[in-house]
Coordinates of C-alpha atoms and ligand atoms in Angstrom, one line a residue:
M14 CA 0.2 0.0 0.0
K15 CA 1.2 3.2 -1.0
V16 CA 1.1 6.1 1.9
L17 CA 1.5 9.6 1.0
V18 CA 2.9 11.5 4.4
L19 CA 2.2 15.3 4.5
N20 CA 3.8 17.9 7.0
A21 CA 2.4 21.2 5.8
G22 CA 4.3 23.9 8.0
S23 CA 3.8 27.7 8.0
S24 CA 5.6 28.4 4.7
S25 CA 6.8 24.8 3.6
L26 CA 5.1 21.2 2.5
K27 CA 7.3 18.2 2.9
C28 CA 5.9 14.9 1.3
S29 CA 7.3 11.6 1.8
L30 CA 5.6 8.5 -0.1
F31 CA 6.1 5.1 1.3
E32 CA 5.6 1.6 0.4
M33 CA 3.8 -0.1 3.4
P34 CA 3.9 -2.2 5.9
E35 CA 7.6 -2.2 4.4
G36 CA 8.4 1.0 5.3
R37 CA 10.4 1.8 1.9
K38 CA 10.7 5.4 1.3
L39 CA 9.7 5.6 -2.5
A40 CA 10.1 9.8 -2.8
Y41 CA 10.6 12.8 -1.0
C42 CA 9.4 16.2 -2.1
E43 CA 9.9 19.6 -0.5
V44 CA 8.4 22.9 -1.2
E45 CA 9.9 25.7 0.5
R46 CA 8.8 29.4 0.9
V47 CA 5.4 28.4 -0.2
G48 CA 3.4 31.7 -0.4
S49 CA 6.6 33.5 -1.9
E50 CA 7.4 34.2 -5.5
D51 CA 10.9 32.5 -5.1
S52 CA 9.9 29.0 -3.5
E53 CA 12.0 26.3 -4.5
V54 CA 11.3 22.4 -5.1
T55 CA 13.6 19.9 -4.0
F56 CA 12.4 16.2 -5.4
R57 CA 14.5 13.1 -4.3
A58 CA 13.4 9.4 -5.6
G59 CA 15.7 6.4 -6.9
G60 CA 18.8 8.1 -5.7
S61 CA 18.5 11.3 -7.4
E62 CA 17.8 14.9 -6.3
Q63 CA 16.6 17.7 -8.5
R64 CA 16.2 21.3 -7.1
R65 CA 14.2 23.9 -9.2
P66 CA 12.8 27.6 -8.4
C67 CA 9.0 28.3 -9.0
G68 CA 6.6 30.5 -7.4
V69 CA 4.0 28.7 -5.3
P70 CA 1.5 31.0 -3.6
D71 CA -0.1 28.3 -1.4
H72 CA -0.2 24.5 0.0
G73 CA -2.4 23.5 -2.7
H74 CA -0.4 24.7 -5.0
A75 CA 2.7 23.3 -3.4
L76 CA 0.9 19.5 -3.2
D77 CA -0.3 20.1 -7.1
I78 CA 3.7 20.2 -7.7
A79 CA 4.6 17.5 -5.6
L80 CA 1.8 15.2 -6.9
A81 CA 3.2 16.1 -10.6
S82 CA 6.7 15.5 -9.7
L83 CA 5.7 11.8 -8.8
T84 CA 3.9 11.0 -11.7
G85 CA 6.4 13.1 -14.0
G86 CA 9.4 12.9 -15.5
E87 CA 11.0 10.1 -17.5
R88 CA 10.8 7.6 -14.8
P89 CA 8.0 8.3 -13.1
V90 CA 7.6 7.0 -9.6
L91 CA 4.1 6.4 -9.6
D92 CA 2.1 5.4 -12.8
G93 CA -0.9 7.5 -11.4
L94 CA -2.5 9.3 -8.5
D95 CA -4.8 6.4 -7.9
R96 CA -1.8 4.3 -6.6
I97 CA -1.7 6.3 -3.3
A98 CA -3.9 4.5 -1.2
A99 CA -4.0 6.9 1.9
V100 CA -2.5 10.2 3.3
G101 CA -1.2 10.8 6.8
H102 CA -0.8 14.0 8.3
R103 CA 1.5 15.6 10.8
V104 CA -0.5 17.6 13.0
V105 CA 0.9 19.6 16.0
H106 CA -1.6 20.1 18.4
G107 CA -4.5 17.5 19.0
G108 CA -5.4 18.8 22.3
P109 CA -7.0 15.7 24.1
M110 CA -6.4 13.5 21.3
T111 CA -4.4 10.5 22.3
E112 CA -3.7 8.5 19.2
S113 CA -3.5 8.9 15.6
T114 CA -7.2 9.5 14.2
L115 CA -9.0 9.4 10.9
I116 CA -9.8 12.1 9.6
D117 CA -13.4 12.9 9.6
E118 CA -15.5 16.3 10.6
E119 CA -15.1 15.6 14.5
T120 CA -11.1 15.2 13.9
L121 CA -11.3 18.6 11.7
E122 CA -13.2 20.2 14.5
T123 CA -10.9 19.0 16.9
I124 CA -7.8 20.7 15.0
R125 CA -9.5 23.6 14.3
R126 CA -10.6 24.0 18.1
N127 CA -7.0 23.3 19.2
A128 CA -5.5 26.0 16.7
V129 CA -5.7 28.8 19.3
L130 CA -3.1 26.6 21.1
A131 CA -0.7 26.2 18.2
P132 CA -1.7 29.5 15.9
L133 CA 1.5 28.9 13.7
H134 CA 1.1 25.4 13.2
N135 CA -2.3 23.9 12.9
P136 CA -3.7 26.1 10.6
P137 CA -1.2 25.3 8.2
N138 CA -1.8 21.3 9.0
L139 CA -5.3 22.1 8.0
E140 CA -4.7 23.7 4.8
G141 CA -2.6 20.5 4.0
I142 CA -5.6 18.4 4.7
E143 CA -8.1 20.6 2.4
A144 CA -5.5 20.3 -0.2
A145 CA -5.2 16.5 0.1
T146 CA -8.8 16.3 0.3
R147 CA -9.2 18.0 -3.0
L148 CA -6.4 16.6 -5.1
L149 CA -6.7 12.7 -3.8
P150 CA -10.2 12.5 -3.0
D151 CA -12.0 9.9 -1.5
R152 CA -8.6 8.5 0.2
P153 CA -8.8 8.0 3.7
Q154 CA -6.6 10.4 5.7
V155 CA -5.0 9.9 9.2
A156 CA -3.9 12.7 11.6
A157 CA -0.7 12.0 13.7
F158 CA -0.7 14.5 16.7
D159 CA 2.7 15.7 18.2
T160 CA 0.6 16.1 21.4
A161 CA -1.0 12.7 21.5
F162 CA 1.6 10.4 22.6
H163 CA 1.8 12.5 26.0
A164 CA -1.8 13.3 26.3
R165 CA -2.3 10.4 28.9
M166 CA 0.8 11.6 31.1
P167 CA -0.4 11.6 35.0
R168 CA -2.3 14.6 36.1
E169 CA 0.7 15.5 38.7
A170 CA 2.8 15.9 35.5
H171 CA 0.6 17.7 33.4
L172 CA -1.1 20.2 35.6
Y173 CA 0.3 23.5 36.4
A174 CA -0.1 24.7 39.8
L175 CA -2.5 27.5 38.8
P176 CA -5.9 28.1 39.7
Y177 CA -7.8 25.0 39.0
S178 CA -10.0 27.0 36.7
L179 CA -7.6 27.7 34.3
Y180 CA -7.4 23.9 33.4
A181 CA -10.9 22.9 33.5
E182 CA -12.1 25.6 31.7
R183 CA -9.5 26.6 29.3
G184 CA -7.6 23.7 29.1
V185 CA -4.4 25.1 30.3
R186 CA -2.1 22.2 31.0
V187 CA 1.5 20.5 29.9
Y188 CA 0.8 19.5 26.1
G189 CA 4.5 18.5 25.5
F190 CA 5.4 17.8 21.5
H191 CA 7.6 16.0 19.5
G192 CA 5.5 13.2 20.4
T193 CA 5.9 11.1 17.1
S194 CA 9.4 11.2 17.6
H195 CA 9.5 10.5 21.1
R196 CA 7.2 7.4 20.4
Y197 CA 9.3 6.4 17.4
V198 CA 12.7 6.4 19.0
A199 CA 11.6 4.8 22.3
R200 CA 9.8 1.6 19.7
R201 CA 13.2 1.6 17.7
A202 CA 15.5 1.6 20.8
A203 CA 13.4 -1.5 22.6
A204 CA 14.0 -3.3 19.0
M205 CA 17.4 -2.3 19.2
V206 CA 17.9 -4.1 22.5
G207 CA 15.9 -6.7 21.6
R208 CA 13.0 -6.0 24.4
E209 CA 9.2 -5.3 24.1
P210 CA 8.6 -1.4 24.6
G211 CA 6.1 -2.6 27.0
E212 CA 8.6 -4.0 29.2
L213 CA 11.3 -0.7 29.3
N214 CA 11.4 2.8 31.2
L215 CA 13.3 5.2 28.9
I216 CA 14.5 8.7 28.8
T217 CA 14.1 10.2 25.3
M218 CA 16.0 13.4 24.2
H219 CA 15.2 15.0 21.1
L220 CA 17.9 17.6 20.7
G221 CA 16.9 19.5 17.3
N222 CA 16.3 23.0 16.3
G223 CA 13.5 22.4 18.9
C224 CA 14.5 20.2 22.1
S225 CA 12.4 18.1 24.3
A226 CA 13.3 15.3 26.6
A227 CA 10.5 12.8 27.7
A228 CA 10.2 10.3 30.3
V229 CA 8.7 6.8 28.8
R230 CA 7.2 4.2 30.8
G231 CA 6.3 0.6 29.3
G232 CA 6.0 2.7 25.8
R233 CA 4.1 5.5 27.3
S234 CA 5.1 9.0 27.9
V235 CA 4.6 10.2 31.6
D236 CA 6.4 13.3 31.8
T237 CA 7.8 15.7 28.9
S238 CA 9.9 19.0 29.0
M239 CA 8.0 21.1 26.9
G240 CA 4.7 22.4 28.0
M241 CA 1.5 24.3 27.1
T242 CA 3.7 25.8 24.4
P243 CA 6.9 24.4 22.8
L244 CA 8.9 27.1 24.2
A245 CA 9.2 25.3 27.9
G246 CA 12.4 23.0 29.0
L247 CA 15.5 22.6 27.4
V248 CA 17.5 25.2 26.1
M249 CA 16.8 25.3 21.9
G250 CA 18.3 27.0 19.3
T251 CA 16.7 30.4 19.7
R252 CA 14.1 29.2 22.3
C253 CA 15.1 30.0 25.9
G254 CA 13.4 26.8 27.7
D255 CA 12.5 27.0 31.5
I256 CA 12.6 30.5 32.8
D257 CA 11.5 32.5 35.9
P258 CA 7.6 33.1 34.6
G259 CA 8.1 36.6 36.8
L260 CA 10.9 37.5 34.3
F261 CA 8.0 37.9 32.1
Y262 CA 6.4 41.1 33.8
L263 CA 9.9 42.5 34.5
L264 CA 11.1 42.4 31.4
T265 CA 8.0 43.8 29.5
E266 CA 8.2 46.5 32.0
W267 CA 12.3 47.2 31.6
L268 CA 12.6 46.9 27.7
D269 CA 9.0 48.4 27.3
Q270 CA 7.7 45.8 25.1
S271 CA 4.2 44.5 24.6
P272 CA 3.9 41.2 25.4
A273 CA 3.7 39.7 21.8
E274 CA 7.2 41.6 21.2
L275 CA 8.8 39.8 24.5
Y276 CA 7.2 36.3 23.5
D277 CA 9.0 36.9 20.3
L278 CA 12.0 37.5 22.1
L279 CA 11.8 34.5 24.1
N280 CA 11.0 32.5 20.9
R281 CA 13.2 33.8 18.4
D282 CA 16.2 35.6 20.3
S283 CA 17.0 33.3 23.3
G284 CA 18.2 29.9 23.5
L285 CA 21.9 29.1 22.2
A286 CA 21.5 32.2 19.6
G287 CA 21.0 34.3 22.2
L288 CA 23.5 33.2 25.1
S289 CA 26.5 32.8 22.1
G290 CA 25.5 35.8 20.1
V291 CA 27.2 33.4 17.6
S292 CA 24.8 31.1 16.0
N293 CA 21.9 28.5 17.1
D294 CA 23.7 25.9 15.1
V295 CA 25.5 23.3 17.6
R296 CA 28.0 22.9 14.4
E297 CA 29.0 26.6 14.4
L298 CA 29.1 27.0 18.0
L299 CA 31.2 24.0 18.4
A300 CA 33.6 25.5 16.1
A301 CA 33.6 28.7 17.5
A302 CA 34.1 27.3 20.9
S303 CA 37.6 25.3 19.9
E304 CA 39.0 28.5 18.5
G305 CA 38.6 30.1 22.0
N306 CA 35.0 31.9 21.5
E307 CA 34.0 32.0 25.1
R308 CA 30.4 32.6 24.8
A309 CA 29.8 30.0 22.3
Q310 CA 31.5 27.5 25.0
M311 CA 29.2 29.3 27.7
A312 CA 26.2 28.6 25.6
L313 CA 27.0 25.1 25.0
E314 CA 27.5 24.3 28.6
V315 CA 23.9 25.8 29.5
F316 CA 22.5 23.5 26.7
C317 CA 24.1 20.4 28.2
Y318 CA 23.6 21.1 31.9
R319 CA 19.9 21.6 31.5
A320 CA 19.5 18.7 29.4
R321 CA 21.8 16.9 32.0
K322 CA 19.2 18.3 34.7
Y323 CA 16.2 16.9 33.0
V324 CA 17.9 13.3 32.6
G325 CA 18.4 13.6 36.6
A326 CA 14.8 14.5 36.8
Y327 CA 13.1 11.7 34.8
F328 CA 15.5 9.2 36.8
A329 CA 13.8 10.4 39.8
V330 CA 10.3 10.1 37.7
L331 CA 10.9 6.4 36.6
G332 CA 12.9 5.3 39.3
R333 CA 14.8 2.8 37.1
V334 CA 16.4 3.5 33.9
D335 CA 16.8 1.0 31.2
G336 CA 17.7 3.2 28.3
L337 CA 19.0 6.7 27.7
I338 CA 18.2 7.8 23.7
F339 CA 19.8 10.5 21.9
T340 CA 17.8 11.6 18.8
A341 CA 17.1 14.3 16.3
G342 CA 20.0 16.7 14.3
I343 CA 22.3 17.1 17.7
G344 CA 21.5 13.8 19.6
E345 CA 22.1 12.0 16.4
N346 CA 25.4 13.7 15.2
S347 CA 27.0 15.5 18.1
P348 CA 29.3 13.4 20.1
E349 CA 30.5 16.1 21.9
V350 CA 27.0 17.3 23.2
R351 CA 26.2 13.6 24.1
G352 CA 29.4 13.3 26.0
E353 CA 28.8 16.4 28.1
I354 CA 25.1 15.7 28.8
C355 CA 26.4 12.3 30.2
R356 CA 29.5 13.7 32.2
G357 CA 29.3 12.8 35.8
L358 CA 26.4 10.7 35.6
E359 CA 28.1 7.2 36.6
G360 CA 26.4 7.2 40.2
L361 CA 23.2 7.1 38.1
G362 CA 24.5 4.1 36.1
I363 CA 25.3 5.7 32.8
A364 CA 28.6 5.0 31.6
L365 CA 29.4 5.9 27.9
D366 CA 31.8 3.9 25.7
P367 CA 34.1 6.9 24.4
D368 CA 34.8 5.2 21.2
A369 CA 31.3 4.2 20.4
N370 CA 30.0 7.3 21.1
R371 CA 32.7 9.2 18.9
A372 CA 31.9 6.7 16.1
A373 CA 28.0 7.3 15.9
R374 CA 27.1 10.2 13.8
G375 CA 24.0 10.0 11.8
A376 CA 23.2 6.2 12.4
D377 CA 21.6 4.1 15.1
A378 CA 24.4 3.0 17.5
L379 CA 24.8 1.5 21.2
I380 CA 27.0 4.2 22.7
S381 CA 27.6 2.9 26.5
A382 CA 30.1 0.7 28.0
P383 CA 29.2 -3.1 28.0
D384 CA 28.7 -2.7 32.1
S385 CA 26.5 0.6 31.5
P386 CA 23.5 -0.5 34.0
T387 CA 21.5 2.2 31.7
A388 CA 21.9 1.7 28.2
V389 CA 22.6 4.7 25.8
L390 CA 21.8 4.6 22.6
V391 CA 22.0 6.7 19.4
V392 CA 18.6 6.4 17.3
C393 CA 17.8 8.4 14.2
T394 CA 14.2 9.6 14.5
N395 CA 12.0 9.2 11.6
E396 CA 8.5 11.0 12.3
E397 CA 7.7 10.3 8.6
L398 CA 7.8 6.5 8.7
Q399 CA 6.1 6.4 12.3
I400 CA 3.2 8.4 10.5
A401 CA 2.9 6.2 7.5
T402 CA 3.0 3.1 10.2
D403 CA 0.0 5.2 12.0
V404 CA -2.2 5.2 8.8
W405 CA -1.3 1.7 8.0
E406 CA -2.3 0.4 11.4
T407 CA -5.3 2.8 11.6
L408 CA -6.4 1.6 8.2
E409 CA -5.9 -2.5 8.9
G410 CA -7.3 -2.0 12.3
A411 CA -10.4 -0.6 10.5
G412 CA -10.8 -3.4 8.6
Ligands
ADP26 P1 14.5 20.2 13.1 O1 14.3 20.5 14.6 O2 14.5 21.7 12.7 O3 13.7 19.1 12.7 P2 17.3 19.1 13.4 O4 16.5 17.9 13.9 O5 17.7 18.7 11.9 O6 16.1 20.3 13.5 O7 18.3 19.4 13.9 C1 18.9 20.7 13.4 C2 20.2 21.0 14.1 O8 20.7 19.8 14.4 C3 21.2 22.1 13.7 O9 20.5 23.2 14.1 C4 22.5 21.8 14.2 O10 22.6 22.4 15.6 C5 22.4 20.4 14.6 N1 23.4 19.3 14.0 C6 23.4 19.0 12.7 N2 24.1 18.3 12.3 C7 25.3 18.5 13.3 C8 26.3 17.9 13.9 N3 27.3 17.1 13.0 N4 26.8 18.2 14.9 C9 26.5 19.0 15.5 N5 25.1 19.3 15.6 C10 24.5 19.0 14.4

């Protein structure tokens, strides 16, 4: 069965075509800068890549272009669009939804209702769904929510100590994000150590441009570092992560900024970029630090310290930890950052194998010492494959 997976962001559309249940990726198409005159289309299939500029006014046109790439060219990936059996969509905020769901009027209403919680993400996700409904009519569509994996966290983990009415009447709670990635790497790590996900307690660290940690007990998220919004928790490329909420009031006063301007500062001018004044990119920070740039070094230290603190917190949450998993751009590729996060954690049962850590770049690997009580793994995340798997399982389940 051929499953198309769409990730419609505010100014981009990413599409992956999978053969399921094998999980083989047949093609990938990305349209960047949707909504501008100078959009760019990248198409990858059969080991080759093509890039071309073109004007793409909206997500509907972007999907049109992606579908034409699949059926066009000298060696088309598909002989017709009717070969696509189903579509999966990444949707950021699913509110109370606990798992991937067939898209019907009720699901659409849930996504619309939760747009207030993810105003930059749910509206383009909806546009992606509308475009697919128009261009691939009568195909079952499934929504995979970033929040779903965390939706069943116990109340002591998801409640803020705020007036309870804010939770009861407005849904103010920890939702958490990157759920599809945490779920995928937790399952994959279990397979790598030859155990069932249900038997394991894991800490998963998704370290990319956005960063989050999750405590996973028996295949379920029981705590996570992002909150009501993706601003909380770990230090990120440009986001501050945890700060004293009192600062929000003080800084609006001192900087004479509106709440919206300050929110922007916390989201876009903070994190590694704000601390270092060099870059939000860990590669550039490592290079600058090795040349003696003190602020780049300091930013990396703060980043790793915060991550280490969450590892410690999740040891307390889980009691016993079978595996610590690093994933996403930084987690998969930076031995320096992984080493620094794990430094001094031998007392908790974490001992890296320095050679294995150094060698693991962009590939799944076990990087702990053979006698480390907690296994440490690098697992390459694959949210698209997880969504395609969810589509397949949802449709199989539906008979
Ligand atoms: P996104 O959250 O946008 O999906 P990624 O998971 O691709 O992001 O992570 C992007 C980040 O990964 C980059 O900003 C960079 O800091 C980091 N990164 C990528 N490759 C490396 C590398 N070889 N060494 C260190 N960091 C890397």
